[in-house]
Amino acid sequence: MESNDRFDLEHPGEPQPGDLIEIFRPGYQHWALYLGDGYIINVAPVDEGTPAASFSSAKSVFSRKALVKMQLLKDVVGTDSYRINNKYDDKYSPLAVEEIIRRAEFLIGQEVSYDLLGNNCEHFVTLLRYGEAESDQASRAIGAIGFVTAAAGALSFLGLFQHRSSQRP
């Protein structure tokens, strides 16, 4: 096992194999799964051509395909912060660590479909850990889109109603 120097006070806790890692990017969170020895598995845009971790993750918003990569946690985190966040452990039982790692290693290097709302990086790692794909981030975005759509529809309806009322003699 490598030295523990990459997990300092700014990044509390030492992840264990199978842990979910939440990386805080400006405006969103990127998710990875810890494999051990400082390595994680995550999805990255297929057309990734820049070494900047935050920028390459931001490109995934517009990508329809992603590459499953095994990378050093410190390289993926870059200057951002992260935390261990196994937030669904109360909802789902994690698979055995050996099974999580076996499933993860099988996917390394494969191209997978990517969809910000239905198949994103959080869906990917929760499927590995729990056998269930879930993303609170996507659920919040879908809820916000629904609210904005409903509000826009209501405002349009009110505008039409007001327009008709003002045309009546």
PDB file of N, CA, C and O in Angstrom, residues 86-163:
ATOM      1  N   ASN A  86     -20.898   7.643   1.135  1.00  0.00           N
ATOM      2  CA  ASN A  86     -21.687   6.438   0.869  1.00  0.00           C
ATOM      3  C   ASN A  86     -23.136   6.691   1.282  1.00  0.00           C
ATOM      4  O   ASN A  86     -23.708   5.984   2.100  1.00  0.00           O
ATOM      5  N   LYS A  87     -23.712   7.727   0.719  1.00  0.00           N
ATOM      6  CA  LYS A  87     -24.991   8.270   1.177  1.00  0.00           C
ATOM      7  C   LYS A  87     -26.196   7.353   1.010  1.00  0.00           C
ATOM      8  O   LYS A  87     -27.221   7.585   1.630  1.00  0.00           O
ATOM      9  N   TYR A  88     -26.091   6.343   0.201  1.00  0.00           N
ATOM     10  CA  TYR A  88     -27.236   5.445  -0.006  1.00  0.00           C
ATOM     11  C   TYR A  88     -27.155   4.170   0.840  1.00  0.00           C
ATOM     12  O   TYR A  88     -27.973   3.269   0.671  1.00  0.00           O
ATOM     13  N   ASP A  89     -26.180   4.096   1.744  1.00  0.00           N
ATOM     14  CA  ASP A  89     -26.023   2.884   2.560  1.00  0.00           C
ATOM     15  C   ASP A  89     -27.255   2.582   3.410  1.00  0.00           C
ATOM     16  O   ASP A  89     -27.504   1.421   3.740  1.00  0.00           O
ATOM     17  N   ASP A  90     -28.031   3.610   3.795  1.00  0.00           N
ATOM     18  CA  ASP A  90     -29.244   3.378   4.573  1.00  0.00           C
ATOM     19  C   ASP A  90     -30.399   2.883   3.701  1.00  0.00           C
ATOM     20  O   ASP A  90     -31.343   2.286   4.196  1.00  0.00           O
ATOM     21  N   LYS A  91     -30.302   3.131   2.402  1.00  0.00           N
ATOM     22  CA  LYS A  91     -31.362   2.748   1.472  1.00  0.00           C
ATOM     23  C   LYS A  91     -31.087   1.399   0.806  1.00  0.00           C
ATOM     24  O   LYS A  91     -31.996   0.609   0.590  1.00  0.00           O
ATOM     25  N   TYR A  92     -29.813   1.153   0.467  1.00  0.00           N
ATOM     26  CA  TYR A  92     -29.406  -0.077  -0.209  1.00  0.00           C
ATOM     27  C   TYR A  92     -28.252  -0.721   0.550  1.00  0.00           C
ATOM     28  O   TYR A  92     -27.416  -0.025   1.113  1.00  0.00           O
ATOM     29  N   SER A  93     -28.184  -2.032   0.505  1.00  0.00           N
ATOM     30  CA  SER A  93     -27.035  -2.733   1.082  1.00  0.00           C
ATOM     31  C   SER A  93     -25.914  -2.740   0.051  1.00  0.00           C
ATOM     32  O   SER A  93     -26.132  -3.166  -1.091  1.00  0.00           O
ATOM     33  N   PRO A  94     -24.731  -2.283   0.441  1.00  0.00           N
ATOM     34  CA  PRO A  94     -23.610  -2.346  -0.510  1.00  0.00           C
ATOM     35  C   PRO A  94     -23.294  -3.799  -0.852  1.00  0.00           C
ATOM     36  O   PRO A  94     -23.438  -4.693  -0.022  1.00  0.00           O
ATOM     37  N   LEU A  95     -22.880  -4.013  -2.087  1.00  0.00           N
ATOM     38  CA  LEU A  95     -22.420  -5.341  -2.489  1.00  0.00           C
ATOM     39  C   LEU A  95     -21.121  -5.645  -1.753  1.00  0.00           C
ATOM     40  O   LEU A  95     -20.483  -4.738  -1.197  1.00  0.00           O
ATOM     41  N   ALA A  96     -20.703  -6.874  -1.766  1.00  0.00           N
ATOM     42  CA  ALA A  96     -19.419  -7.249  -1.159  1.00  0.00           C
ATOM     43  C   ALA A  96     -18.307  -6.489  -1.885  1.00  0.00           C
ATOM     44  O   ALA A  96     -18.360  -6.321  -3.113  1.00  0.00           O
ATOM     45  N   VAL A  97     -17.308  -6.038  -1.142  1.00  0.00           N
ATOM     46  CA  VAL A  97     -16.219  -5.251  -1.719  1.00  0.00           C
ATOM     47  C   VAL A  97     -15.574  -5.987  -2.893  1.00  0.00           C
ATOM     48  O   VAL A  97     -15.286  -5.383  -3.932  1.00  0.00           O
ATOM     49  N   GLU A  98     -15.369  -7.293  -2.756  1.00  0.00           N
ATOM     50  CA  GLU A  98     -14.755  -8.064  -3.839  1.00  0.00           C
ATOM     51  C   GLU A  98     -15.597  -7.996  -5.107  1.00  0.00           C
ATOM     52  O   GLU A  98     -15.069  -7.905  -6.217  1.00  0.00           O
ATOM     53  N   GLU A  99     -16.911  -8.037  -4.960  1.00  0.00           N
ATOM     54  CA  GLU A  99     -17.826  -7.951  -6.108  1.00  0.00           C
ATOM     55  C   GLU A  99     -17.787  -6.552  -6.727  1.00  0.00           C
ATOM     56  O   GLU A  99     -17.769  -6.410  -7.950  1.00  0.00           O
ATOM     57  N   ILE A 100     -17.778  -5.526  -5.899  1.00  0.00           N
ATOM     58  CA  ILE A 100     -17.702  -4.145  -6.392  1.00  0.00           C
ATOM     59  C   ILE A 100     -16.433  -3.960  -7.223  1.00  0.00           C
ATOM     60  O   ILE A 100     -16.473  -3.454  -8.346  1.00  0.00           O
ATOM     61  N   ILE A 101     -15.303  -4.397  -6.685  1.00  0.00           N
ATOM     62  CA  ILE A 101     -14.013  -4.241  -7.371  1.00  0.00           C
ATOM     63  C   ILE A 101     -13.978  -5.076  -8.649  1.00  0.00           C
ATOM     64  O   ILE A 101     -13.520  -4.609  -9.692  1.00  0.00           O
ATOM     65  N   ARG A 102     -14.495  -6.288  -8.606  1.00  0.00           N
ATOM     66  CA  ARG A 102     -14.521  -7.148  -9.798  1.00  0.00           C
ATOM     67  C   ARG A 102     -15.334  -6.491 -10.910  1.00  0.00           C
ATOM     68  O   ARG A 102     -14.910  -6.424 -12.060  1.00  0.00           O
ATOM     69  N   ARG A 103     -16.511  -5.973 -10.560  1.00  0.00           N
ATOM     70  CA  ARG A 103     -17.371  -5.306 -11.548  1.00  0.00           C
ATOM     71  C   ARG A 103     -16.695  -4.053 -12.102  1.00  0.00           C
ATOM     72  O   ARG A 103     -16.766  -3.780 -13.302  1.00  0.00           O
ATOM     73  N   ALA A 104     -16.049  -3.306 -11.221  1.00  0.00           N
ATOM     74  CA  ALA A 104     -15.373  -2.073 -11.643  1.00  0.00           C
ATOM     75  C   ALA A 104     -14.223  -2.391 -12.592  1.00  0.00           C
ATOM     76  O   ALA A 104     -14.090  -1.766 -13.657  1.00  0.00           O
ATOM     77  N   GLU A 105     -13.382  -3.339 -12.213  1.00  0.00           N
ATOM     78  CA  GLU A 105     -12.218  -3.685 -13.040  1.00  0.00           C
ATOM     79  C   GLU A 105     -12.627  -4.203 -14.415  1.00  0.00           C
ATOM     80  O   GLU A 105     -11.945  -3.960 -15.405  1.00  0.00           O
ATOM     81  N   PHE A 106     -13.758  -4.889 -14.495  1.00  0.00           N
ATOM     82  CA  PHE A 106     -14.256  -5.394 -15.772  1.00  0.00           C
ATOM     83  C   PHE A 106     -14.571  -4.240 -16.735  1.00  0.00           C
ATOM     84  O   PHE A 106     -14.420  -4.365 -17.947  1.00  0.00           O
ATOM     85  N   LEU A 107     -15.000  -3.107 -16.200  1.00  0.00           N
ATOM     86  CA  LEU A 107     -15.434  -1.976 -17.026  1.00  0.00           C
ATOM     87  C   LEU A 107     -14.314  -1.025 -17.443  1.00  0.00           C
ATOM     88  O   LEU A 107     -14.513  -0.205 -18.342  1.00  0.00           O
ATOM     89  N   ILE A 108     -13.156  -1.103 -16.796  1.00  0.00           N
ATOM     90  CA  ILE A 108     -12.061  -0.171 -17.108  1.00  0.00           C
ATOM     91  C   ILE A 108     -11.718  -0.236 -18.590  1.00  0.00           C
ATOM     92  O   ILE A 108     -11.534  -1.310 -19.155  1.00  0.00           O
ATOM     93  N   GLY A 109     -11.667   0.941 -19.199  1.00  0.00           N
ATOM     94  CA  GLY A 109     -11.318   1.044 -20.610  1.00  0.00           C
ATOM     95  C   GLY A 109     -12.498   0.921 -21.562  1.00  0.00           C
ATOM     96  O   GLY A 109     -12.346   1.113 -22.765  1.00  0.00           O
ATOM     97  N   GLN A 110     -13.673   0.620 -21.044  1.00  0.00           N
ATOM     98  CA  GLN A 110     -14.841   0.479 -21.912  1.00  0.00           C
ATOM     99  C   GLN A 110     -15.528   1.819 -22.120  1.00  0.00           C
ATOM    100  O   GLN A 110     -15.542   2.682 -21.253  1.00  0.00           O
ATOM    101  N   GLU A 111     -16.116   1.972 -23.296  1.00  0.00           N
ATOM    102  CA  GLU A 111     -16.919   3.143 -23.615  1.00  0.00           C
ATOM    103  C   GLU A 111     -18.357   2.842 -23.222  1.00  0.00           C
ATOM    104  O   GLU A 111     -18.876   1.771 -23.525  1.00  0.00           O
ATOM    105  N   VAL A 112     -18.981   3.771 -22.509  1.00  0.00           N
ATOM    106  CA  VAL A 112     -20.360   3.583 -22.060  1.00  0.00           C
ATOM    107  C   VAL A 112     -21.195   4.788 -22.479  1.00  0.00           C
ATOM    108  O   VAL A 112     -20.664   5.868 -22.727  1.00  0.00           O
ATOM    109  N   SER A 113     -22.503   4.591 -22.553  1.00  0.00           N
ATOM    110  CA  SER A 113     -23.377   5.720 -22.866  1.00  0.00           C
ATOM    111  C   SER A 113     -23.436   6.636 -21.645  1.00  0.00           C
ATOM    112  O   SER A 113     -23.276   6.194 -20.506  1.00  0.00           O
ATOM    113  N   TYR A 114     -23.649   7.912 -21.921  1.00  0.00           N
ATOM    114  CA  TYR A 114     -23.686   8.913 -20.858  1.00  0.00           C
ATOM    115  C   TYR A 114     -24.861   9.837 -21.104  1.00  0.00           C
ATOM    116  O   TYR A 114     -25.115  10.254 -22.231  1.00  0.00           O
ATOM    117  N   ASP A 115     -25.577  10.128 -20.048  1.00  0.00           N
ATOM    118  CA  ASP A 115     -26.705  11.050 -20.110  1.00  0.00           C
ATOM    119  C   ASP A 115     -26.739  11.766 -18.769  1.00  0.00           C
ATOM    120  O   ASP A 115     -26.840  11.130 -17.726  1.00  0.00           O
ATOM    121  N   LEU A 116     -26.662  13.063 -18.811  1.00  0.00           N
ATOM    122  CA  LEU A 116     -26.587  13.861 -17.590  1.00  0.00           C
ATOM    123  C   LEU A 116     -27.712  13.547 -16.611  1.00  0.00           C
ATOM    124  O   LEU A 116     -27.487  13.462 -15.410  1.00  0.00           O
ATOM    125  N   LEU A 117     -28.928  13.339 -17.103  1.00  0.00           N
ATOM    126  CA  LEU A 117     -30.065  13.132 -16.220  1.00  0.00           C
ATOM    127  C   LEU A 117     -30.400  11.661 -15.969  1.00  0.00           C
ATOM    128  O   LEU A 117     -31.007  11.338 -14.960  1.00  0.00           O
ATOM    129  N   GLY A 118     -29.995  10.759 -16.861  1.00  0.00           N
ATOM    130  CA  GLY A 118     -30.401   9.372 -16.698  1.00  0.00           C
ATOM    131  C   GLY A 118     -29.290   8.356 -16.546  1.00  0.00           C
ATOM    132  O   GLY A 118     -29.541   7.221 -16.158  1.00  0.00           O
ATOM    133  N   ASN A 119     -28.063   8.749 -16.839  1.00  0.00           N
ATOM    134  CA  ASN A 119     -26.950   7.796 -16.777  1.00  0.00           C
ATOM    135  C   ASN A 119     -25.640   8.567 -16.614  1.00  0.00           C
ATOM    136  O   ASN A 119     -24.797   8.558 -17.497  1.00  0.00           O
ATOM    137  N   ASN A 120     -25.493   9.217 -15.477  1.00  0.00           N
ATOM    138  CA  ASN A 120     -24.316  10.063 -15.252  1.00  0.00           C
ATOM    139  C   ASN A 120     -23.294   9.388 -14.336  1.00  0.00           C
ATOM    140  O   ASN A 120     -23.423   8.213 -14.016  1.00  0.00           O
ATOM    141  N   CYS A 121     -22.296  10.147 -13.913  1.00  0.00           N
ATOM    142  CA  CYS A 121     -21.216   9.579 -13.094  1.00  0.00           C
ATOM    143  C   CYS A 121     -21.717   9.051 -11.744  1.00  0.00           C
ATOM    144  O   CYS A 121     -21.209   8.057 -11.240  1.00  0.00           O
ATOM    145  N   GLU A 122     -22.717   9.685 -11.169  1.00  0.00           N
ATOM    146  CA  GLU A 122     -23.266   9.196  -9.901  1.00  0.00           C
ATOM    147  C   GLU A 122     -24.054   7.903 -10.121  1.00  0.00           C
ATOM    148  O   GLU A 122     -23.932   6.955  -9.335  1.00  0.00           O
ATOM    149  N   HIS A 123     -24.846   7.849 -11.179  1.00  0.00           N
ATOM    150  CA  HIS A 123     -25.534   6.599 -11.521  1.00  0.00           C
ATOM    151  C   HIS A 123     -24.514   5.465 -11.683  1.00  0.00           C
ATOM    152  O   HIS A 123     -24.726   4.348 -11.209  1.00  0.00           O
ATOM    153  N   PHE A 124     -23.418   5.762 -12.376  1.00  0.00           N
ATOM    154  CA  PHE A 124     -22.384   4.755 -12.648  1.00  0.00           C
ATOM    155  C   PHE A 124     -21.817   4.159 -11.364  1.00  0.00           C
ATOM    156  O   PHE A 124     -21.758   2.942 -11.200  1.00  0.00           O
ATOM    157  N   VAL A 125     -21.406   5.012 -10.424  1.00  0.00           N
ATOM    158  CA  VAL A 125     -20.760   4.484  -9.213  1.00  0.00           C
ATOM    159  C   VAL A 125     -21.756   3.854  -8.242  1.00  0.00           C
ATOM    160  O   VAL A 125     -21.408   2.898  -7.556  1.00  0.00           O
ATOM    161  N   THR A 126     -22.993   4.361  -8.203  1.00  0.00           N
ATOM    162  CA  THR A 126     -23.971   3.723  -7.313  1.00  0.00           C
ATOM    163  C   THR A 126     -24.369   2.353  -7.856  1.00  0.00           C
ATOM    164  O   THR A 126     -24.628   1.434  -7.071  1.00  0.00           O
ATOM    165  N   LEU A 127     -24.384   2.197  -9.175  1.00  0.00           N
ATOM    166  CA  LEU A 127     -24.648   0.878  -9.758  1.00  0.00           C
ATOM    167  C   LEU A 127     -23.539  -0.103  -9.372  1.00  0.00           C
ATOM    168  O   LEU A 127     -23.806  -1.258  -9.042  1.00  0.00           O
ATOM    169  N   LEU A 128     -22.305   0.365  -9.371  1.00  0.00           N
ATOM    170  CA  LEU A 128     -21.198  -0.504  -8.963  1.00  0.00           C
ATOM    171  C   LEU A 128     -21.290  -0.882  -7.486  1.00  0.00           C
ATOM    172  O   LEU A 128     -21.093  -2.038  -7.122  1.00  0.00           O
ATOM    173  N   ARG A 129     -21.573   0.088  -6.618  1.00  0.00           N
ATOM    174  CA  ARG A 129     -21.563  -0.163  -5.169  1.00  0.00           C
ATOM    175  C   ARG A 129     -22.788  -0.937  -4.691  1.00  0.00           C
ATOM    176  O   ARG A 129     -22.685  -1.819  -3.850  1.00  0.00           O
ATOM    177  N   TYR A 130     -23.969  -0.566  -5.237  1.00  0.00           N
ATOM    178  CA  TYR A 130     -25.219  -1.119  -4.706  1.00  0.00           C
ATOM    179  C   TYR A 130     -25.958  -2.047  -5.661  1.00  0.00           C
ATOM    180  O   TYR A 130     -26.913  -2.706  -5.252  1.00  0.00           O
ATOM    181  N   GLY A 131     -25.591  -2.014  -6.943  1.00  0.00           N
ATOM    182  CA  GLY A 131     -26.379  -2.728  -7.933  1.00  0.00           C
ATOM    183  C   GLY A 131     -27.609  -1.931  -8.338  1.00  0.00           C
ATOM    184  O   GLY A 131     -28.487  -2.443  -9.029  1.00  0.00           O
ATOM    185  N   GLU A 132     -27.699  -0.690  -7.904  1.00  0.00           N
ATOM    186  CA  GLU A 132     -28.806   0.217  -8.202  1.00  0.00           C
ATOM    187  C   GLU A 132     -28.217   1.542  -8.675  1.00  0.00           C
ATOM    188  O   GLU A 132     -27.334   2.107  -8.023  1.00  0.00           O
ATOM    189  N   ALA A 133     -28.704   2.041  -9.797  1.00  0.00           N
ATOM    190  CA  ALA A 133     -28.239   3.325 -10.333  1.00  0.00           C
ATOM    191  C   ALA A 133     -29.124   4.436  -9.789  1.00  0.00           C
ATOM    192  O   ALA A 133     -30.334   4.421  -9.994  1.00  0.00           O
ATOM    193  N   GLU A 134     -28.524   5.363  -9.074  1.00  0.00           N
ATOM    194  CA  GLU A 134     -29.284   6.461  -8.482  1.00  0.00           C
ATOM    195  C   GLU A 134     -28.437   7.727  -8.495  1.00  0.00           C
ATOM    196  O   GLU A 134     -27.217   7.671  -8.345  1.00  0.00           O
ATOM    197  N   SER A 135     -29.120   8.866  -8.649  1.00  0.00           N
ATOM    198  CA  SER A 135     -28.429  10.151  -8.633  1.00  0.00           C
ATOM    199  C   SER A 135     -29.342  11.226  -8.077  1.00  0.00           C
ATOM    200  O   SER A 135     -30.295  11.642  -8.738  1.00  0.00           O
ATOM    201  N   ASP A 136     -29.055  11.680  -6.870  1.00  0.00           N
ATOM    202  CA  ASP A 136     -29.807  12.796  -6.288  1.00  0.00           C
ATOM    203  C   ASP A 136     -29.629  14.049  -7.131  1.00  0.00           C
ATOM    204  O   ASP A 136     -30.563  14.826  -7.305  1.00  0.00           O
ATOM    205  N   GLN A 137     -28.432  14.243  -7.646  1.00  0.00           N
ATOM    206  CA  GLN A 137     -28.128  15.415  -8.460  1.00  0.00           C
ATOM    207  C   GLN A 137     -29.047  15.456  -9.685  1.00  0.00           C
ATOM    208  O   GLN A 137     -29.619  16.494 -10.012  1.00  0.00           O
ATOM    209  N   ALA A 138     -29.220  14.329 -10.356  1.00  0.00           N
ATOM    210  CA  ALA A 138     -30.100  14.258 -11.526  1.00  0.00           C
ATOM    211  C   ALA A 138     -31.556  14.431 -11.113  1.00  0.00           C
ATOM    212  O   ALA A 138     -32.315  15.131 -11.794  1.00  0.00           O
ATOM    213  N   SER A 139     -31.952  13.828  -9.998  1.00  0.00           N
ATOM    214  CA  SER A 139     -33.337  13.962  -9.526  1.00  0.00           C
ATOM    215  C   SER A 139     -33.670  15.421  -9.218  1.00  0.00           C
ATOM    216  O   SER A 139     -34.756  15.895  -9.560  1.00  0.00           O
ATOM    217  N   ARG A 140     -32.725  16.139  -8.586  1.00  0.00           N
ATOM    218  CA  ARG A 140     -32.944  17.569  -8.315  1.00  0.00           C
ATOM    219  C   ARG A 140     -33.066  18.355  -9.613  1.00  0.00           C
ATOM    220  O   ARG A 140     -33.904  19.238  -9.738  1.00  0.00           O
ATOM    221  N   ALA A 141     -32.227  18.038 -10.585  1.00  0.00           N
ATOM    222  CA  ALA A 141     -32.264  18.748 -11.874  1.00  0.00           C
ATOM    223  C   ALA A 141     -33.584  18.487 -12.589  1.00  0.00           C
ATOM    224  O   ALA A 141     -34.193  19.410 -13.126  1.00  0.00           O
ATOM    225  N   ILE A 142     -34.043  17.237 -12.577  1.00  0.00           N
ATOM    226  CA  ILE A 142     -35.322  16.901 -13.216  1.00  0.00           C
ATOM    227  C   ILE A 142     -36.461  17.639 -12.505  1.00  0.00           C
ATOM    228  O   ILE A 142     -37.353  18.180 -13.156  1.00  0.00           O
ATOM    229  N   GLY A 143     -36.418  17.685 -11.177  1.00  0.00           N
ATOM    230  CA  GLY A 143     -37.434  18.419 -10.417  1.00  0.00           C
ATOM    231  C   GLY A 143     -37.430  19.901 -10.749  1.00  0.00           C
ATOM    232  O   GLY A 143     -38.488  20.515 -10.922  1.00  0.00           O
ATOM    233  N   ALA A 144     -36.241  20.476 -10.868  1.00  0.00           N
ATOM    234  CA  ALA A 144     -36.127  21.897 -11.206  1.00  0.00           C
ATOM    235  C   ALA A 144     -36.647  22.159 -12.613  1.00  0.00           C
ATOM    236  O   ALA A 144     -37.350  23.149 -12.849  1.00  0.00           O
ATOM    237  N   ILE A 145     -36.329  21.277 -13.539  1.00  0.00           N
ATOM    238  CA  ILE A 145     -36.819  21.427 -14.915  1.00  0.00           C
ATOM    239  C   ILE A 145     -38.343  21.343 -14.927  1.00  0.00           C
ATOM    240  O   ILE A 145     -39.017  22.139 -15.582  1.00  0.00           O
ATOM    241  N   GLY A 146     -38.896  20.398 -14.185  1.00  0.00           N
ATOM    242  CA  GLY A 146     -40.354  20.269 -14.100  1.00  0.00           C
ATOM    243  C   GLY A 146     -41.002  21.503 -13.509  1.00  0.00           C
ATOM    244  O   GLY A 146     -42.026  21.985 -14.002  1.00  0.00           O
ATOM    245  N   PHE A 147     -40.395  22.056 -12.456  1.00  0.00           N
ATOM    246  CA  PHE A 147     -40.934  23.253 -11.822  1.00  0.00           C
ATOM    247  C   PHE A 147     -40.899  24.435 -12.780  1.00  0.00           C
ATOM    248  O   PHE A 147     -41.881  25.166 -12.922  1.00  0.00           O
ATOM    249  N   VAL A 148     -39.766  24.628 -13.456  1.00  0.00           N
ATOM    250  CA  VAL A 148     -39.630  25.736 -14.399  1.00  0.00           C
ATOM    251  C   VAL A 148     -40.626  25.581 -15.546  1.00  0.00           C
ATOM    252  O   VAL A 148     -41.266  26.555 -15.970  1.00  0.00           O
ATOM    253  N   THR A 149     -40.786  24.364 -16.038  1.00  0.00           N
ATOM    254  CA  THR A 149     -41.743  24.113 -17.117  1.00  0.00           C
ATOM    255  C   THR A 149     -43.169  24.420 -16.668  1.00  0.00           C
ATOM    256  O   THR A 149     -43.934  25.069 -17.391  1.00  0.00           O
ATOM    257  N   ALA A 150     -43.524  23.970 -15.468  1.00  0.00           N
ATOM    258  CA  ALA A 150     -44.865  24.229 -14.941  1.00  0.00           C
ATOM    259  C   ALA A 150     -45.078  25.724 -14.724  1.00  0.00           C
ATOM    260  O   ALA A 150     -46.138  26.273 -15.054  1.00  0.00           O
ATOM    261  N   ALA A 151     -44.072  26.406 -14.173  1.00  0.00           N
ATOM    262  CA  ALA A 151     -44.180  27.847 -13.933  1.00  0.00           C
ATOM    263  C   ALA A 151     -44.317  28.607 -15.251  1.00  0.00           C
ATOM    264  O   ALA A 151     -45.132  29.528 -15.374  1.00  0.00           O
ATOM    265  N   ALA A 152     -43.533  28.218 -16.252  1.00  0.00           N
ATOM    266  CA  ALA A 152     -43.615  28.877 -17.560  1.00  0.00           C
ATOM    267  C   ALA A 152     -44.988  28.643 -18.185  1.00  0.00           C
ATOM    268  O   ALA A 152     -45.580  29.561 -18.764  1.00  0.00           O
ATOM    269  N   GLY A 153     -45.507  27.445 -18.048  1.00  0.00           N
ATOM    270  CA  GLY A 153     -46.844  27.147 -18.561  1.00  0.00           C
ATOM    271  C   GLY A 153     -47.912  27.965 -17.864  1.00  0.00           C
ATOM    272  O   GLY A 153     -48.817  28.507 -18.506  1.00  0.00           O
ATOM    273  N   ALA A 154     -47.806  28.077 -16.535  1.00  0.00           N
ATOM    274  CA  ALA A 154     -48.778  28.870 -15.774  1.00  0.00           C
ATOM    275  C   ALA A 154     -48.703  30.336 -16.165  1.00  0.00           C
ATOM    276  O   ALA A 154     -49.734  31.001 -16.340  1.00  0.00           O
ATOM    277  N   LEU A 155     -47.501  30.866 -16.304  1.00  0.00           N
ATOM    278  CA  LEU A 155     -47.347  32.264 -16.704  1.00  0.00           C
ATOM    279  C   LEU A 155     -47.883  32.500 -18.109  1.00  0.00           C
ATOM    280  O   LEU A 155     -48.518  33.523 -18.375  1.00  0.00           O
ATOM    281  N   SER A 156     -47.648  31.560 -19.015  1.00  0.00           N
ATOM    282  CA  SER A 156     -48.182  31.673 -20.375  1.00  0.00           C
ATOM    283  C   SER A 156     -49.700  31.665 -20.344  1.00  0.00           C
ATOM    284  O   SER A 156     -50.356  32.448 -21.028  1.00  0.00           O
ATOM    285  N   PHE A 157     -50.283  30.776 -19.541  1.00  0.00           N
ATOM    286  CA  PHE A 157     -51.734  30.692 -19.426  1.00  0.00           C
ATOM    287  C   PHE A 157     -52.299  31.991 -18.859  1.00  0.00           C
ATOM    288  O   PHE A 157     -53.285  32.522 -19.364  1.00  0.00           O
ATOM    289  N   LEU A 158     -51.664  32.513 -17.804  1.00  0.00           N
ATOM    290  CA  LEU A 158     -52.123  33.776 -17.219  1.00  0.00           C
ATOM    291  C   LEU A 158     -51.999  34.924 -18.209  1.00  0.00           C
ATOM    292  O   LEU A 158     -52.870  35.787 -18.290  1.00  0.00           O
ATOM    293  N   GLY A 159     -50.911  34.921 -18.966  1.00  0.00           N
ATOM    294  CA  GLY A 159     -50.722  35.958 -19.977  1.00  0.00           C
ATOM    295  C   GLY A 159     -51.797  35.888 -21.043  1.00  0.00           C
ATOM    296  O   GLY A 159     -52.337  36.910 -21.474  1.00  0.00           O
ATOM    297  N   LEU A 160     -52.162  34.692 -21.474  1.00  0.00           N
ATOM    298  CA  LEU A 160     -53.219  34.500 -22.466  1.00  0.00           C
ATOM    299  C   LEU A 160     -54.548  34.954 -21.881  1.00  0.00           C
ATOM    300  O   LEU A 160     -55.337  35.635 -22.538  1.00  0.00           O
ATOM    301  N   PHE A 161     -54.803  34.599 -20.618  1.00  0.00           N
ATOM    302  CA  PHE A 161     -56.046  34.988 -19.955  1.00  0.00           C
ATOM    303  C   PHE A 161     -56.144  36.505 -19.845  1.00  0.00           C
ATOM    304  O   PHE A 161     -57.173  37.083 -20.136  1.00  0.00           O
ATOM    305  N   GLN A 162     -55.066  37.151 -19.426  1.00  0.00           N
ATOM    306  CA  GLN A 162     -55.042  38.616 -19.321  1.00  0.00           C
ATOM    307  C   GLN A 162     -55.233  39.258 -20.688  1.00  0.00           C
ATOM    308  O   GLN A 162     -55.938  40.248 -20.818  1.00  0.00           O
ATOM    309  N   HIS A 163     -54.592  38.707 -21.702  1.00  0.00           N
ATOM    310  CA  HIS A 163     -54.703  39.253 -23.064  1.00  0.00           C
ATOM    311  C   HIS A 163     -56.150  39.190 -23.534  1.00  0.00           C
ATOM    312  O   HIS A 163     -56.652  40.144 -24.084  1.00  0.00           O
TER     313      HIS A 163
END
